[in-house]
Structures are given as structure tokens and as C-alpha cells.
């Protein structure tokens, strides 16, 4: 299972999203690789992730990418992350 | 340790700010004043805000202003401007009272910093305590001494 945590530059928000997604996944007992990438990297990736995590502002720019996109409003809310990941992955 | 990324004078509280852009400018300027980056990084952050919109408002009431790693940056650093009266950014997470900013000289040196930051901010009550802190010392205790 490959998950992309995406933000504009692939440097700040995506890194935070990745580290908190990893925490949420480990609480759920789900094994997955989470990579922090920029929008451009997500669009041009050789190996497409099954799931993309992103903040609502950039959803438009992710349109057309063949992956399930999950919008995360509060990236510090492990409850929100866990629930949305669980709903998508199960 | 998260505390090592906050330079001297990099945490400030004040009543209000004229606008979200002004608050972001001031927060990033704290990185400049505390010796983490050169002045040109402020323009890089504002340019990125102009192009991408308020994408760095990443949680209710909280912004994490930043631009891509750049040659302007001297060392990985963080700063915080906490406003008593929040400002409007145009994000779904408005209004915004906590304007954090960070800088990194390359794509790897800030990983540990953001990991620690994410862990702290995900801890119960940390966000509320920062939003409601009555004094600068309370905020410093949370961010610099990890005292909740």
C-alpha cells in the first residue's frame, strides 16, 4: 500500500501530513508506506499511490489523478485522519 | 528537540494585525530577526501565498507559513506570532490566531523539526492552550519546555 501526502511545495504541509498519517495508521494497525510529495510530483509519479491525502485548498489541482483522494481539514487531528483512512482502506 | 529551532525572540504575542498577509509577513520576519534566514525569504513566502492561496492554514485557527527550501535560508528555524484577535485568511480553517512560520535550507533538514511539531500539535489540548494562553511565558513553556 502506497499513500501520498501532497501539498503545494511537498515540503511543509505534506511532511506534517505524512508524519501524522503514519501515527494514525500505526494506531489502526495498518501497514503502508507514506511519501510526502508536491502536487507536480504526484501528477508525474511513475508509481501511482492508491490513496492521496491533501488539504482542501489543493483538491482542484489533483483532479484527474487516478487515486482515491482524501481531504484532511485539520492535519493535527489524528481522529479525523484515522477515521478517513479507515473508511477508505477497509 | 523542537525548542532548538526557535531562535531568540522568535515567539511573539500581540493584540491584532491589520490583515492575514501582514501577520504572515510579521511571523516570517521573526525568522529573519532570529537569524534563521535572510530577508528575501519573506518575499518568497508572500509569493507562494499569492500563487497557491492560503494553503498553509492547516488546522482550525493555525497557519504554518513557509516557502520552498531556498538559498536565502541559513538554518532550519521556526517562529510564532500569536494574535489575541484573529485574522481572516480565506481558508476553511478561519479565523487564524496562531501564525507559525518555518524555513529550511534544503529538502531534508526540517524533517525532524516538522515531525516533532506535528507530534506536539496533535497532543490533546496543546492547540487550545496555545490559542488561549494568557501570557507569552505560557506559550514558551509549551513550545520550548514541552510543558503542557
PDB file of C-alpha atoms in Angstrom:
ATOM      1  CA  UNK A   1       0.000   0.000   0.000  1.00  0.00           C
ATOM      2  CA  UNK A   2       1.410   3.344  -1.073  1.00  0.00           C
ATOM      3  CA  UNK A   3      -0.048   6.635   0.155  1.00  0.00           C
ATOM      4  CA  UNK A   4       0.988  10.119  -0.998  1.00  0.00           C
ATOM      5  CA  UNK A   5       0.739  13.065   1.365  1.00  0.00           C
ATOM      6  CA  UNK A   6       0.545  16.015  -1.018  1.00  0.00           C
ATOM      7  CA  UNK A   7       0.987  19.772  -0.685  1.00  0.00           C
ATOM      8  CA  UNK A   8       1.945  22.664  -2.938  1.00  0.00           C
ATOM      9  CA  UNK A   9       5.682  22.516  -2.420  1.00  0.00           C
ATOM     10  CA  UNK A  10       5.986  18.999  -0.984  1.00  0.00           C
ATOM     11  CA  UNK A  11       7.961  20.439   1.870  1.00  0.00           C
ATOM     12  CA  UNK A  12       5.840  21.547   4.813  1.00  0.00           C
ATOM     13  CA  UNK A  13       2.228  20.504   4.973  1.00  0.00           C
ATOM     14  CA  UNK A  14       2.910  17.197   3.231  1.00  0.00           C
ATOM     15  CA  UNK A  15       5.676  16.324   5.684  1.00  0.00           C
ATOM     16  CA  UNK A  16       3.382  17.031   8.639  1.00  0.00           C
ATOM     17  CA  UNK A  17       0.582  15.117   6.949  1.00  0.00           C
ATOM     18  CA  UNK A  18       2.919  12.175   6.373  1.00  0.00           C
ATOM     19  CA  UNK A  19       4.145  12.013   9.960  1.00  0.00           C
ATOM     20  CA  UNK A  20       0.642  12.242  11.413  1.00  0.00           C
ATOM     21  CA  UNK A  21      -0.791   9.768   8.867  1.00  0.00           C
ATOM     22  CA  UNK A  22       1.911   7.294   9.889  1.00  0.00           C
ATOM     23  CA  UNK A  23       0.874   7.738  13.517  1.00  0.00           C
ATOM     24  CA  UNK A  24      -2.806   7.254  12.667  1.00  0.00           C
ATOM     25  CA  UNK A  25      -2.037   4.165  10.552  1.00  0.00           C
ATOM     26  CA  UNK A  26       0.045   2.589  13.261  1.00  0.00           C
ATOM     27  CA  UNK A  27      -2.806   3.127  15.746  1.00  0.00           C
ATOM     28  CA  UNK A  28      -5.108   1.361  13.274  1.00  0.00           C
ATOM     29  CA  UNK A  29      -2.572  -1.434  12.763  1.00  0.00           C
ATOM     30  CA  UNK A  30      -2.432  -0.804   9.007  1.00  0.00           C
ATOM     31  CA  UNK A  31       0.884  -1.158   7.205  1.00  0.00           C
ATOM     32  CA  UNK A  32       1.524   1.371   4.473  1.00  0.00           C
ATOM     33  CA  UNK A  33       4.274   3.491   3.031  1.00  0.00           C
ATOM     34  CA  UNK A  34       3.514   7.212   3.165  1.00  0.00           C
ATOM     35  CA  UNK A  35       5.512   9.597   0.962  1.00  0.00           C
ATOM     36  CA  UNK A  36       5.467  13.407   1.166  1.00  0.00           C
ATOM     37  CA  UNK A  37       5.334  14.823  -2.360  1.00  0.00           C
ATOM     38  CA  UNK A  38       4.483  18.065  -4.168  1.00  0.00           C
ATOM     39  CA  UNK A  39       1.464  18.412  -6.474  1.00  0.00           C
ATOM     40  CA  UNK A  40       3.773  18.165  -9.506  1.00  0.00           C
ATOM     41  CA  UNK A  41       5.441  15.028  -8.159  1.00  0.00           C
ATOM     42  CA  UNK A  42       2.042  13.435  -7.504  1.00  0.00           C
ATOM     43  CA  UNK A  43       0.898  14.230 -11.040  1.00  0.00           C
ATOM     44  CA  UNK A  44       4.067  12.941 -12.685  1.00  0.00           C
ATOM     45  CA  UNK A  45       4.699   9.925 -10.486  1.00  0.00           C
ATOM     46  CA  UNK A  46       5.853   6.676 -12.123  1.00  0.00           C
ATOM     47  CA  UNK A  47       4.305   4.600  -9.396  1.00  0.00           C
ATOM     48  CA  UNK A  48       0.885   5.933  -8.501  1.00  0.00           C
ATOM     49  CA  UNK A  49      -0.282   5.747  -4.926  1.00  0.00           C
ATOM     50  CA  UNK A  50      -3.607   4.107  -4.134  1.00  0.00           C
ATOM     51  CA  UNK A  51      -4.576   6.923  -1.814  1.00  0.00           C
ATOM     52  CA  UNK A  52      -3.718  10.621  -1.737  1.00  0.00           C
ATOM     53  CA  UNK A  53      -4.009  12.763   1.387  1.00  0.00           C
ATOM     54  CA  UNK A  54      -4.276  16.519   0.844  1.00  0.00           C
ATOM     55  CA  UNK A  55      -5.663  19.716   2.315  1.00  0.00           C
ATOM     56  CA  UNK A  56      -8.929  21.028   0.773  1.00  0.00           C
ATOM     57  CA  UNK A  57      -7.258  24.052  -0.920  1.00  0.00           C
ATOM     58  CA  UNK A  58      -5.382  21.931  -3.452  1.00  0.00           C
ATOM     59  CA  UNK A  59      -8.057  19.355  -4.365  1.00  0.00           C
ATOM     60  CA  UNK A  60      -8.755  21.105  -7.685  1.00  0.00           C
ATOM     61  CA  UNK A  61      -5.136  20.702  -8.685  1.00  0.00           C
ATOM     62  CA  UNK A  62      -5.292  16.956  -8.028  1.00  0.00           C
ATOM     63  CA  UNK A  63      -8.250  16.354 -10.329  1.00  0.00           C
ATOM     64  CA  UNK A  64      -7.648  13.583 -12.844  1.00  0.00           C
ATOM     65  CA  UNK A  65      -5.041  11.702 -10.811  1.00  0.00           C
ATOM     66  CA  UNK A  66      -6.048   8.010 -10.717  1.00  0.00           C
ATOM     67  CA  UNK A  67      -6.040   7.596  -6.952  1.00  0.00           C
ATOM     68  CA  UNK A  68      -8.559   7.947  -4.183  1.00  0.00           C
ATOM     69  CA  UNK A  69      -8.170  11.468  -2.805  1.00  0.00           C
ATOM     70  CA  UNK A  70      -8.919  12.163   0.867  1.00  0.00           C
ATOM     71  CA  UNK A  71      -9.266  15.789   2.021  1.00  0.00           C
ATOM     72  CA  UNK A  72      -7.960  16.459   5.519  1.00  0.00           C
ATOM     73  CA  UNK A  73      -9.214  19.646   7.181  1.00  0.00           C
ATOM     74  CA  UNK A  74      -7.190  19.501  10.378  1.00  0.00           C
ATOM     75  CA  UNK A  75      -3.917  17.709   9.871  1.00  0.00           C
ATOM     76  CA  UNK A  76      -3.237  17.602  13.601  1.00  0.00           C
ATOM     77  CA  UNK A  77      -6.450  15.700  14.278  1.00  0.00           C
ATOM     78  CA  UNK A  78      -5.375  12.057  14.434  1.00  0.00           C
ATOM     79  CA  UNK A  79      -9.045  11.131  14.926  1.00  0.00           C
ATOM     80  CA  UNK A  80     -10.048  12.682  11.579  1.00  0.00           C
ATOM     81  CA  UNK A  81      -7.035  11.135   9.820  1.00  0.00           C
ATOM     82  CA  UNK A  82      -7.703   7.711  11.325  1.00  0.00           C
ATOM     83  CA  UNK A  83     -11.427   7.692  10.538  1.00  0.00           C
ATOM     84  CA  UNK A  84     -10.957   8.819   6.931  1.00  0.00           C
ATOM     85  CA  UNK A  85      -8.100   6.399   6.281  1.00  0.00           C
ATOM     86  CA  UNK A  86     -10.047   3.536   7.824  1.00  0.00           C
ATOM     87  CA  UNK A  87     -13.166   4.299   5.767  1.00  0.00           C
ATOM     88  CA  UNK A  88     -11.129   4.416   2.562  1.00  0.00           C
ATOM     89  CA  UNK A  89      -8.849   1.448   3.174  1.00  0.00           C
ATOM     90  CA  UNK A  90     -11.375  -1.030   4.527  1.00  0.00           C
TER      91      UNK A  90
ATOM     92  CA  UNK B   1      14.163  18.953  20.166  1.00  0.00           C
ATOM     93  CA  UNK B   2      11.621  21.388  18.773  1.00  0.00           C
ATOM     94  CA  UNK B   3      12.887  24.125  21.100  1.00  0.00           C
ATOM     95  CA  UNK B   4      16.266  24.287  19.363  1.00  0.00           C
ATOM     96  CA  UNK B   5      14.616  25.616  16.174  1.00  0.00           C
ATOM     97  CA  UNK B   6      13.097  28.677  17.859  1.00  0.00           C
ATOM     98  CA  UNK B   7      15.738  31.446  17.823  1.00  0.00           C
ATOM     99  CA  UNK B   8      15.868  34.270  20.384  1.00  0.00           C
ATOM    100  CA  UNK B   9      12.763  36.468  20.218  1.00  0.00           C
ATOM    101  CA  UNK B  10      11.030  34.212  17.710  1.00  0.00           C
ATOM    102  CA  UNK B  11       7.821  33.851  19.735  1.00  0.00           C
ATOM    103  CA  UNK B  12       5.656  36.972  19.949  1.00  0.00           C
ATOM    104  CA  UNK B  13       2.127  37.672  21.178  1.00  0.00           C
ATOM    105  CA  UNK B  14       0.175  40.790  20.288  1.00  0.00           C
ATOM    106  CA  UNK B  15      -3.360  42.114  20.157  1.00  0.00           C
ATOM    107  CA  UNK B  16      -4.086  42.062  16.471  1.00  0.00           C
ATOM    108  CA  UNK B  17      -2.738  42.552  12.953  1.00  0.00           C
ATOM    109  CA  UNK B  18      -4.088  44.597  10.013  1.00  0.00           C
ATOM    110  CA  UNK B  19      -4.509  41.508   7.802  1.00  0.00           C
ATOM    111  CA  UNK B  20      -3.532  37.880   7.282  1.00  0.00           C
ATOM    112  CA  UNK B  21      -0.794  38.941   4.855  1.00  0.00           C
ATOM    113  CA  UNK B  22       0.566  41.394   7.431  1.00  0.00           C
ATOM    114  CA  UNK B  23       0.532  38.694  10.100  1.00  0.00           C
ATOM    115  CA  UNK B  24       2.349  36.229   7.817  1.00  0.00           C
ATOM    116  CA  UNK B  25       4.906  38.905   6.942  1.00  0.00           C
ATOM    117  CA  UNK B  26       5.499  39.604  10.616  1.00  0.00           C
ATOM    118  CA  UNK B  27       5.783  35.923  11.546  1.00  0.00           C
ATOM    119  CA  UNK B  28       8.312  35.212   8.779  1.00  0.00           C
ATOM    120  CA  UNK B  29      10.205  38.370   9.745  1.00  0.00           C
ATOM    121  CA  UNK B  30      10.719  36.786  13.168  1.00  0.00           C
ATOM    122  CA  UNK B  31      12.728  34.070  11.386  1.00  0.00           C
ATOM    123  CA  UNK B  32      14.848  36.828   9.852  1.00  0.00           C
ATOM    124  CA  UNK B  33      15.276  38.667  13.168  1.00  0.00           C
ATOM    125  CA  UNK B  34      16.270  35.479  14.982  1.00  0.00           C
ATOM    126  CA  UNK B  35      18.989  34.760  12.435  1.00  0.00           C
ATOM    127  CA  UNK B  36      17.475  31.774  10.627  1.00  0.00           C
ATOM    128  CA  UNK B  37      17.059  33.279   7.183  1.00  0.00           C
ATOM    129  CA  UNK B  38      17.794  36.303   5.040  1.00  0.00           C
ATOM    130  CA  UNK B  39      15.153  38.914   4.296  1.00  0.00           C
ATOM    131  CA  UNK B  40      14.449  37.621   0.770  1.00  0.00           C
ATOM    132  CA  UNK B  41      12.691  34.573   2.267  1.00  0.00           C
ATOM    133  CA  UNK B  42       9.833  36.870   3.364  1.00  0.00           C
ATOM    134  CA  UNK B  43       9.136  37.689  -0.304  1.00  0.00           C
ATOM    135  CA  UNK B  44       9.355  34.018  -1.246  1.00  0.00           C
ATOM    136  CA  UNK B  45       6.674  33.139   1.301  1.00  0.00           C
ATOM    137  CA  UNK B  46       4.421  36.019   0.182  1.00  0.00           C
ATOM    138  CA  UNK B  47       4.859  34.996  -3.456  1.00  0.00           C
ATOM    139  CA  UNK B  48       3.915  31.434  -2.606  1.00  0.00           C
ATOM    140  CA  UNK B  49       0.837  32.692  -0.706  1.00  0.00           C
ATOM    141  CA  UNK B  50      -0.145  34.765  -3.742  1.00  0.00           C
ATOM    142  CA  UNK B  51       0.233  31.831  -6.146  1.00  0.00           C
ATOM    143  CA  UNK B  52      -1.207  28.975  -4.094  1.00  0.00           C
ATOM    144  CA  UNK B  53      -3.644  30.754  -1.783  1.00  0.00           C
ATOM    145  CA  UNK B  54      -3.823  30.175   1.984  1.00  0.00           C
ATOM    146  CA  UNK B  55      -2.765  26.519   1.655  1.00  0.00           C
ATOM    147  CA  UNK B  56      -0.636  26.712   4.770  1.00  0.00           C
ATOM    148  CA  UNK B  57      -3.635  27.306   7.048  1.00  0.00           C
ATOM    149  CA  UNK B  58      -3.570  23.648   8.004  1.00  0.00           C
ATOM    150  CA  UNK B  59      -5.773  23.386  11.069  1.00  0.00           C
ATOM    151  CA  UNK B  60      -8.569  25.454  12.638  1.00  0.00           C
ATOM    152  CA  UNK B  61      -7.005  28.737  13.720  1.00  0.00           C
ATOM    153  CA  UNK B  62      -3.478  27.774  12.696  1.00  0.00           C
ATOM    154  CA  UNK B  63      -1.203  28.760   9.816  1.00  0.00           C
ATOM    155  CA  UNK B  64       2.254  27.367   9.105  1.00  0.00           C
ATOM    156  CA  UNK B  65       3.750  29.889   6.711  1.00  0.00           C
ATOM    157  CA  UNK B  66       6.657  28.707   4.568  1.00  0.00           C
ATOM    158  CA  UNK B  67       8.132  28.633   1.090  1.00  0.00           C
ATOM    159  CA  UNK B  68      10.282  26.031  -0.621  1.00  0.00           C
ATOM    160  CA  UNK B  69      13.793  25.469   0.718  1.00  0.00           C
ATOM    161  CA  UNK B  70      15.974  28.216  -0.656  1.00  0.00           C
ATOM    162  CA  UNK B  71      19.419  29.769  -0.660  1.00  0.00           C
ATOM    163  CA  UNK B  72      18.014  32.604   1.477  1.00  0.00           C
ATOM    164  CA  UNK B  73      17.706  30.222   4.410  1.00  0.00           C
ATOM    165  CA  UNK B  74      20.625  29.955   6.820  1.00  0.00           C
ATOM    166  CA  UNK B  75      19.346  27.236   9.159  1.00  0.00           C
ATOM    167  CA  UNK B  76      16.132  25.317   9.857  1.00  0.00           C
ATOM    168  CA  UNK B  77      14.014  27.552  12.056  1.00  0.00           C
ATOM    169  CA  UNK B  78      10.548  28.170  13.467  1.00  0.00           C
ATOM    170  CA  UNK B  79       8.716  31.243  14.743  1.00  0.00           C
ATOM    171  CA  UNK B  80       5.245  32.027  16.098  1.00  0.00           C
ATOM    172  CA  UNK B  81       3.057  35.121  16.110  1.00  0.00           C
ATOM    173  CA  UNK B  82       0.024  34.612  18.358  1.00  0.00           C
ATOM    174  CA  UNK B  83      -2.781  37.147  17.947  1.00  0.00           C
ATOM    175  CA  UNK B  84      -5.427  37.827  20.584  1.00  0.00           C
ATOM    176  CA  UNK B  85      -7.793  38.976  17.805  1.00  0.00           C
ATOM    177  CA  UNK B  86      -7.670  36.518  14.891  1.00  0.00           C
ATOM    178  CA  UNK B  87      -7.373  37.460  11.204  1.00  0.00           C
ATOM    179  CA  UNK B  88      -9.163  36.110   8.127  1.00  0.00           C
ATOM    180  CA  UNK B  89      -7.117  34.198   5.536  1.00  0.00           C
ATOM    181  CA  UNK B  90      -9.802  32.932   3.162  1.00  0.00           C
ATOM    182  CA  UNK B  91      -9.279  29.323   4.288  1.00  0.00           C
ATOM    183  CA  UNK B  92     -11.922  26.958   5.656  1.00  0.00           C
ATOM    184  CA  UNK B  93      -9.893  26.979   8.877  1.00  0.00           C
ATOM    185  CA  UNK B  94     -10.520  30.695   9.559  1.00  0.00           C
ATOM    186  CA  UNK B  95     -10.221  32.700  11.730  1.00  0.00           C
ATOM    187  CA  UNK B  96      -6.482  32.377  12.357  1.00  0.00           C
ATOM    188  CA  UNK B  97      -4.766  33.275  15.627  1.00  0.00           C
ATOM    189  CA  UNK B  98      -1.633  31.134  15.547  1.00  0.00           C
ATOM    190  CA  UNK B  99       0.685  32.144  12.716  1.00  0.00           C
ATOM    191  CA  UNK B 100       3.658  29.817  12.801  1.00  0.00           C
ATOM    192  CA  UNK B 101       6.359  30.050  10.173  1.00  0.00           C
ATOM    193  CA  UNK B 102       9.311  27.883   9.318  1.00  0.00           C
ATOM    194  CA  UNK B 103      12.272  27.808   6.960  1.00  0.00           C
ATOM    195  CA  UNK B 104      14.645  25.137   5.774  1.00  0.00           C
ATOM    196  CA  UNK B 105      17.842  25.406   3.715  1.00  0.00           C
ATOM    197  CA  UNK B 106      17.142  22.116   1.898  1.00  0.00           C
ATOM    198  CA  UNK B 107      14.571  19.368   1.483  1.00  0.00           C
ATOM    199  CA  UNK B 108      15.738  17.261   4.417  1.00  0.00           C
ATOM    200  CA  UNK B 109      16.967  19.305   7.379  1.00  0.00           C
ATOM    201  CA  UNK B 110      13.493  20.252   8.584  1.00  0.00           C
ATOM    202  CA  UNK B 111      12.038  16.728   8.624  1.00  0.00           C
ATOM    203  CA  UNK B 112      12.777  16.133  12.292  1.00  0.00           C
ATOM    204  CA  UNK B 113      11.574  19.631  13.197  1.00  0.00           C
ATOM    205  CA  UNK B 114       8.197  19.143  11.499  1.00  0.00           C
ATOM    206  CA  UNK B 115       7.871  15.631  12.904  1.00  0.00           C
ATOM    207  CA  UNK B 116       8.318  16.997  16.433  1.00  0.00           C
ATOM    208  CA  UNK B 117       5.994  19.913  15.669  1.00  0.00           C
ATOM    209  CA  UNK B 118       3.283  17.579  14.327  1.00  0.00           C
ATOM    210  CA  UNK B 119       3.536  15.336  17.331  1.00  0.00           C
ATOM    211  CA  UNK B 120       3.276  18.235  19.780  1.00  0.00           C
ATOM    212  CA  UNK B 121       0.344  19.867  17.978  1.00  0.00           C
ATOM    213  CA  UNK B 122      -1.544  16.557  17.785  1.00  0.00           C
ATOM    214  CA  UNK B 123      -1.351  16.185  21.527  1.00  0.00           C
ATOM    215  CA  UNK B 124      -4.645  16.814  23.317  1.00  0.00           C
ATOM    216  CA  UNK B 125      -5.191  20.392  24.459  1.00  0.00           C
ATOM    217  CA  UNK B 126      -1.919  21.799  23.062  1.00  0.00           C
ATOM    218  CA  UNK B 127      -3.711  23.768  20.373  1.00  0.00           C
ATOM    219  CA  UNK B 128      -6.321  25.087  22.822  1.00  0.00           C
ATOM    220  CA  UNK B 129      -3.660  26.000  25.339  1.00  0.00           C
ATOM    221  CA  UNK B 130      -1.721  27.950  22.702  1.00  0.00           C
ATOM    222  CA  UNK B 131      -4.888  29.706  21.486  1.00  0.00           C
ATOM    223  CA  UNK B 132      -5.984  30.642  24.990  1.00  0.00           C
ATOM    224  CA  UNK B 133      -2.630  31.287  26.648  1.00  0.00           C
ATOM    225  CA  UNK B 134      -2.840  34.418  28.773  1.00  0.00           C
ATOM    226  CA  UNK B 135       0.882  35.181  28.688  1.00  0.00           C
ATOM    227  CA  UNK B 136       3.910  34.706  26.464  1.00  0.00           C
ATOM    228  CA  UNK B 137       5.541  32.593  29.164  1.00  0.00           C
ATOM    229  CA  UNK B 138       2.736  30.009  28.915  1.00  0.00           C
ATOM    230  CA  UNK B 139       3.350  29.652  25.169  1.00  0.00           C
ATOM    231  CA  UNK B 140       7.104  29.435  25.685  1.00  0.00           C
ATOM    232  CA  UNK B 141       6.624  26.689  28.258  1.00  0.00           C
ATOM    233  CA  UNK B 142       4.603  24.635  25.758  1.00  0.00           C
ATOM    234  CA  UNK B 143       6.895  25.130  22.763  1.00  0.00           C
ATOM    235  CA  UNK B 144      10.287  25.338  24.417  1.00  0.00           C
ATOM    236  CA  UNK B 145       9.943  23.204  27.524  1.00  0.00           C
ATOM    237  CA  UNK B 146       7.260  20.842  26.314  1.00  0.00           C
ATOM    238  CA  UNK B 147       5.274  21.726  29.432  1.00  0.00           C
ATOM    239  CA  UNK B 148       1.553  21.372  28.877  1.00  0.00           C
TER     240      UNK B 148
END
